[in-house]
Amino acid sequence: MVISSLQAILAHIWTAVVRSRSCLNDNYDESQELAVALLMNNRTKVIPPLPETFFGNAVSWRIVTLKEGELIKRGLGFLAWLLKDVVNSHNFENSRSFVESYMKDPFIYSDGNMLIARGSHRFNMYGNDFGQTGKFYGKTTVNPGPVEGSIDIDICLPMEVFKAMDAHFMEAFSR
Ligand SMILES: *[C@@H]1O[C@H](CO)[C@@H](O)[C@H](O)[C@H]1NC(C)=O
């Protein structure tokens, strides 16, 4: 099965974020755990399914955790593969067991320990005046860009992390 362009782009950006952070910190801990999460439409996944036109948020959380050191060592292909798995294993049972375990044992990730993507290819961002949503470290929003077929990416990071994003990261954009 192929990795989608969205999975590849997210993997590229998030790997660069982690690499950048590791360079900034002299006492960087490779065994630091990172949660990577996708918020995914669950209209057709819930039982019974909701109509595609259902108004409101209908999203499942899917989270995977990994060791930052492993990501730095193995690179973006490793993360892209994990993201693909997250998407492919999005079903009612998995989402439901996540919700149930969360109810029993709720958690909050501290700043920067979770990178999370949200957004929708169906959201006409440039056709709406919708204002801003909340910002937090690692929040990544993907929506259609202004040009047909393009993707708009909005990611919240501390300035120093942006500044330390390396040439390797920029290379992908200069073609
Ligand atoms: C589906 O989405 C709704 C609304 O966001 C959420 O409350 C519910 O937990 C989700 N269902 C599953 C099984 O993830």
XYZ file of C-alpha atoms and ligand atoms in Angstrom:
189
model
C 0.000 0.000 0.000
C 1.215 3.488 -0.768
C 1.873 6.360 1.580
C -0.297 9.366 0.780
C 1.209 12.761 0.051
C -0.389 14.099 3.225
C 1.236 11.356 5.306
C 4.580 12.073 3.642
C 4.327 15.837 4.216
C 3.310 15.495 7.853
C 6.119 12.996 8.406
C 8.593 15.381 6.782
C 7.532 18.353 8.897
C 7.247 16.506 12.182
C 10.559 14.715 11.744
C 12.182 18.100 11.126
C 10.535 19.532 14.253
C 11.934 16.730 16.384
C 15.383 16.981 14.772
C 15.358 20.717 15.316
C 14.440 20.357 18.975
C 17.125 17.755 19.527
C 19.753 20.203 18.223
C 18.549 22.960 20.514
C 18.874 20.990 23.702
C 22.311 20.031 25.022
C 20.784 17.492 27.376
C 18.487 16.055 24.771
C 16.980 12.765 25.884
C 16.638 10.317 22.991
C 14.274 8.120 24.940
C 11.828 11.039 25.221
C 8.416 9.800 24.199
C 6.485 11.613 21.492
C 2.804 11.178 20.791
C 1.725 11.663 17.223
C -1.978 12.079 16.667
C -4.423 12.422 13.831
C -7.972 13.659 14.189
C -10.060 11.853 11.632
C -13.608 12.147 10.386
C -15.657 9.354 11.924
C -19.015 9.914 10.245
C -18.808 6.719 8.243
C -16.941 4.819 10.977
C -19.457 4.992 13.798
C -22.129 2.324 14.025
C -24.715 3.152 12.817
C -22.954 5.604 10.449
C -23.770 9.299 10.333
C -24.517 10.966 6.997
C -21.497 12.648 5.355
C -23.464 15.880 5.646
C -23.753 15.582 9.442
C -23.127 19.063 10.822
C -20.636 19.475 13.638
C -17.456 17.776 14.694
C -17.375 14.041 14.231
C -13.794 13.061 14.793
C -11.887 10.183 16.273
C -8.511 10.578 17.892
C -5.842 8.106 16.910
C -2.545 8.358 18.735
C 0.726 6.487 18.374
C 3.718 6.971 20.586
C 7.333 6.592 19.638
C 10.774 7.377 20.960
C 12.139 10.604 19.527
C 15.597 9.078 19.178
C 14.194 6.324 17.012
C 12.510 8.859 14.759
C 15.735 10.843 14.382
C 17.613 7.658 13.561
C 15.098 6.144 11.152
C 13.793 9.310 9.554
C 10.613 10.374 7.882
C 9.871 7.061 6.142
C 9.457 5.469 9.541
C 6.973 8.128 10.659
C 5.106 8.153 7.338
C 4.628 4.413 7.708
C 3.268 4.815 11.240
C 0.846 7.502 10.039
C -0.367 5.264 7.259
C -1.009 2.583 9.846
C -2.939 5.038 12.006
C -5.183 5.884 9.064
C -5.649 2.289 7.980
C -6.535 1.091 11.445
C -9.160 3.779 11.949
C -12.288 1.810 12.666
C -15.108 1.755 15.144
C -13.553 -0.779 17.538
C -10.246 1.072 17.797
C -11.865 4.469 18.220
C -14.294 3.181 20.756
C -11.692 1.440 22.856
C -9.634 4.640 22.781
C -12.612 6.666 24.040
C -13.359 4.081 26.717
C -9.826 3.933 28.025
C -9.636 7.726 27.947
C -12.779 7.930 30.105
C -11.170 5.599 32.642
C -7.773 7.203 32.544
C -7.827 10.690 31.015
C -4.516 12.302 30.098
C -3.154 15.611 28.945
C 0.091 15.839 27.050
C 2.416 18.580 28.129
C 3.614 21.195 25.676
C 5.479 19.722 22.762
C 5.025 16.071 23.717
C 2.293 15.672 21.179
C 2.166 16.641 17.529
C -1.368 16.529 16.261
C -2.896 17.059 12.839
C -6.408 18.167 12.093
C -8.275 19.776 9.202
C -10.209 18.605 6.213
C -9.805 18.462 2.465
C -13.475 19.442 2.321
C -13.064 22.629 4.275
C -13.184 25.661 2.014
C -10.799 27.706 4.102
C -10.395 30.552 1.637
C -14.126 30.766 1.018
C -15.002 31.310 4.667
C -14.245 33.997 7.153
C -13.959 31.712 10.125
C -11.444 33.497 12.324
C -8.826 31.675 14.335
C -8.958 28.570 16.457
C -6.887 27.964 19.572
C -3.153 27.544 19.297
C -0.955 25.123 21.195
C 2.467 23.623 20.728
C 2.459 21.009 17.972
C -0.992 21.782 16.615
C -0.886 21.177 12.887
C -3.809 22.163 10.702
C -4.088 20.971 7.121
C -6.704 22.345 4.786
C -6.919 22.929 1.046
C -4.683 25.739 -0.170
C -5.702 28.638 -2.407
C -4.587 26.811 -5.556
C -6.471 23.703 -6.685
C -4.690 20.595 -5.402
C -2.469 22.468 -2.951
C -2.336 21.965 0.802
C -2.252 24.697 3.403
C -0.338 23.827 6.542
C -0.412 25.775 9.756
C 1.813 24.571 12.581
C 2.299 26.139 16.003
C 5.855 25.947 17.279
C 8.116 28.054 19.466
C 10.154 30.472 17.376
C 13.476 28.827 18.227
C 12.269 25.506 16.833
C 11.335 27.161 13.528
C 14.683 28.906 13.382
C 16.565 25.660 13.941
C 14.724 23.814 11.161
C 17.583 22.800 8.976
C 18.555 22.921 5.329
C 17.552 19.291 4.982
C 14.001 20.345 5.804
C 13.966 23.277 3.366
C 15.400 21.226 0.533
C 12.021 19.605 -0.052
C 10.466 23.000 -0.754
C 13.040 24.499 -3.049
C 12.447 22.249 -6.028
C -16.975 10.145 16.743
O -17.044 11.538 16.854
C -17.759 12.036 17.967
C -17.826 13.548 17.845
O -16.533 14.093 17.695
C -17.067 11.612 19.236
O -17.764 12.112 20.361
C -17.045 10.103 19.281
O -16.305 9.691 20.422
C -16.406 9.538 18.036
N -16.646 8.119 18.031
C -15.655 7.267 18.040
C -16.047 5.839 18.079
O -14.489 7.646 17.985
